């Protein structure tokens, strides 16, 4: 299943959300929890090539736990897809990263991307970044599912 249909995606996210909750419930090792969440998403969703977190620190996004090839260490506010999602405090879906002005190419294999802000008390504290090697892979089901996951993760951030 390389690119699940809408029904399959809804089912995958419905199964993932309780797993995410169980991975973070009562855990005070936030780096470990985010690492396990990245691994869970990467291993469960076959169209996820890269999945990870960028955490707001020192006025920029800093690389956090991830699964996939090497990544950029820092991203400025309003820069690339991650920095723009942080700046606008909204999820961004990019069907073709080569058509996105200012896209930051950490891997030439990445073709489409979705970035979901993680908010605590109305303020973006991190972003969940997911890349795929296919064009136009992410849809509304991914947006809704990843936003629900992001909502569950806000407690991991100070």
Short mmCIF file of C-alpha atoms in Angstrom, two decimals:
data_model
loop_
_atom_site.label_atom_id
_atom_site.label_comp_id
_atom_site.label_asym_id
_atom_site.label_seq_id
_atom_site.Cartn_x
_atom_site.Cartn_y
_atom_site.Cartn_z
CA UNK A 1 0.00 0.00 0.00
CA UNK A 2 2.14 2.88 -1.24
CA UNK A 3 -0.59 5.51 -1.51
CA UNK A 4 -3.70 4.58 0.50
CA UNK A 5 -7.10 5.77 -0.62
CA UNK A 6 -9.29 8.08 1.46
CA UNK A 7 -11.03 5.27 3.39
CA UNK A 8 -7.72 3.52 4.14
CA UNK A 9 -6.16 6.80 5.33
CA UNK A 10 -9.07 7.53 7.66
CA UNK A 11 -8.71 4.02 9.11
CA UNK A 12 -4.93 4.39 9.51
CA UNK A 13 -5.31 7.67 11.40
CA UNK A 14 -8.16 6.27 13.53
CA UNK A 15 -5.77 3.50 14.60
CA UNK A 16 -2.76 5.81 15.01
CA UNK A 17 -4.28 8.39 17.34
CA UNK A 18 -4.82 5.99 20.30
CA UNK A 19 -1.30 4.63 19.72
CA UNK A 20 0.10 8.16 19.88
CA UNK A 21 -1.78 8.80 23.11
CA UNK A 22 -0.43 5.59 24.64
CA UNK A 23 3.13 6.55 23.68
CA UNK A 24 2.95 9.91 25.47
CA UNK A 25 0.66 9.15 28.41
CA UNK A 26 2.60 9.70 31.63
CA UNK A 27 5.92 10.06 29.81
CA UNK A 28 8.29 12.82 30.90
CA UNK A 29 10.99 11.92 28.35
CA UNK A 30 9.81 14.32 25.65
CA UNK A 31 12.65 13.65 23.22
CA UNK A 32 12.03 9.92 23.51
CA UNK A 33 8.28 10.39 23.06
CA UNK A 34 8.74 12.52 19.92
CA UNK A 35 11.25 9.98 18.60
CA UNK A 36 8.76 7.18 19.05
CA UNK A 37 5.98 9.21 17.44
CA UNK A 38 8.21 9.92 14.41
CA UNK A 39 9.05 6.20 14.16
CA UNK A 40 5.39 5.19 14.49
CA UNK A 41 4.27 7.56 11.73
CA UNK A 42 7.19 6.69 9.45
CA UNK A 43 6.64 2.95 9.84
CA UNK A 44 2.82 2.99 9.69
CA UNK A 45 2.18 5.35 6.79
CA UNK A 46 3.95 3.88 3.74
CA UNK A 47 3.92 7.12 1.76
CA UNK A 48 5.85 9.00 4.48
CA UNK A 49 9.46 9.30 3.24
CA UNK A 50 10.60 11.66 6.01
CA UNK A 51 8.76 12.54 9.21
CA UNK A 52 9.98 14.64 12.08
CA UNK A 53 9.71 17.62 14.32
CA UNK A 54 11.19 21.09 14.27
CA UNK A 55 10.97 22.79 17.65
CA UNK A 56 10.77 26.55 18.20
CA UNK A 57 13.94 27.60 20.07
CA UNK A 58 15.98 30.79 20.06
CA UNK A 59 13.75 32.47 17.48
CA UNK A 60 14.03 29.70 14.89
CA UNK A 61 12.94 26.13 14.22
CA UNK A 62 15.54 23.63 15.40
CA UNK A 63 15.68 20.03 14.22
CA UNK A 64 14.13 17.59 16.66
CA UNK A 65 13.51 13.84 16.51
CA UNK A 66 12.90 12.45 13.02
CA UNK A 67 12.91 9.35 10.82
CA UNK A 68 14.43 9.46 7.35
CA UNK A 69 17.52 10.85 5.67
CA UNK A 70 19.57 13.80 6.91
CA UNK A 71 17.73 17.04 7.54
CA UNK A 72 18.33 20.76 7.89
CA UNK A 73 19.38 21.86 11.40
CA UNK A 74 17.57 25.19 11.55
CA UNK A 75 14.83 27.01 9.67
CA UNK A 76 13.94 30.68 10.03
CA UNK A 77 10.43 31.97 10.62
CA UNK A 78 8.66 32.41 7.29
CA UNK A 79 11.33 30.38 5.44
CA UNK A 80 10.39 27.30 3.43
CA UNK A 81 7.28 25.28 4.15
CA UNK A 82 8.11 24.67 7.84
CA UNK A 83 8.93 28.30 8.58
CA UNK A 84 5.80 29.46 6.76
CA UNK A 85 3.55 27.02 8.66
CA UNK A 86 5.11 28.36 11.88
CA UNK A 87 4.66 31.98 10.81
CA UNK A 88 1.03 31.53 9.68
CA UNK A 89 0.21 29.03 12.47
CA UNK A 90 -1.61 26.83 9.96
CA UNK A 91 -1.15 23.54 8.16
CA UNK A 92 0.38 23.77 4.71
CA UNK A 93 0.10 21.08 2.04
CA UNK A 94 2.50 21.35 -0.89
CA UNK A 95 1.65 19.05 -3.84
CA UNK A 96 4.97 19.72 -5.62
CA UNK A 97 7.83 21.16 -3.59
CA UNK A 98 9.64 22.28 -6.74
CA UNK A 99 6.76 24.69 -7.38
CA UNK A 100 6.84 26.14 -3.85
CA UNK A 101 8.66 29.49 -3.73
CA UNK A 102 11.51 29.38 -1.24
CA UNK A 103 11.30 25.62 -0.62
CA UNK A 104 14.24 24.38 1.44
CA UNK A 105 15.47 21.16 -0.15
CA UNK A 106 16.98 18.96 2.53
CA UNK A 107 16.61 15.92 0.25
CA UNK A 108 16.28 15.86 -3.52
CA UNK A 109 13.99 12.82 -3.15
CA UNK A 110 11.27 14.87 -1.47
CA UNK A 111 8.50 15.76 -3.93
CA UNK A 112 5.51 16.73 -1.76
CA UNK A 113 5.18 17.92 1.82
CA UNK A 114 2.76 18.64 4.64
CA UNK A 115 3.65 20.70 7.71
CA UNK A 116 1.38 20.87 10.76
CA UNK A 117 1.99 23.39 13.55
CA UNK A 118 1.88 22.13 17.12
CA UNK A 119 0.30 24.80 19.31
CA UNK A 120 0.29 25.24 23.06
CA UNK A 121 -1.84 27.99 24.57
CA UNK A 122 -2.43 29.36 21.05
CA UNK A 123 1.28 29.70 20.29
CA UNK A 124 3.22 27.51 17.83
CA UNK A 125 5.85 25.57 19.80
CA UNK A 126 6.89 23.11 17.07
CA UNK A 127 5.93 21.77 13.66
CA UNK A 128 5.38 18.24 12.45
CA UNK A 129 6.96 17.95 9.01
CA UNK A 130 6.24 15.09 6.60
CA UNK A 131 7.71 14.57 3.13
CA UNK A 132 6.85 12.06 0.41
CA UNK A 133 8.72 10.96 -2.69
CA UNK A 134 5.49 11.14 -4.71
CA UNK A 135 3.83 14.21 -6.16
CA UNK A 136 0.50 15.41 -4.77
CA UNK A 137 0.40 12.73 -2.06
CA UNK A 138 -1.10 14.56 0.91
CA UNK A 139 -4.80 15.33 1.20
CA UNK A 140 -7.49 16.47 3.62
CA UNK A 141 -7.44 13.15 5.49
CA UNK A 142 -3.71 13.61 6.18
CA UNK A 143 -4.33 17.19 7.29
CA UNK A 144 -7.13 16.20 9.69
CA UNK A 145 -5.29 13.14 11.02
CA UNK A 146 -1.98 14.90 11.56
CA UNK A 147 -3.69 17.90 13.17
CA UNK A 148 -5.37 15.55 15.67
CA UNK A 149 -1.99 13.98 16.40
CA UNK A 150 -0.42 17.44 16.80
CA UNK A 151 -3.17 18.42 19.24
CA UNK A 152 -2.24 15.41 21.39
CA UNK A 153 1.45 16.39 21.41
CA UNK A 154 1.18 19.94 22.73
CA UNK A 155 1.61 18.74 26.32
CA UNK A 156 5.15 17.58 25.51
CA UNK A 157 6.31 21.16 25.09
CA UNK A 158 7.10 23.67 27.84
#
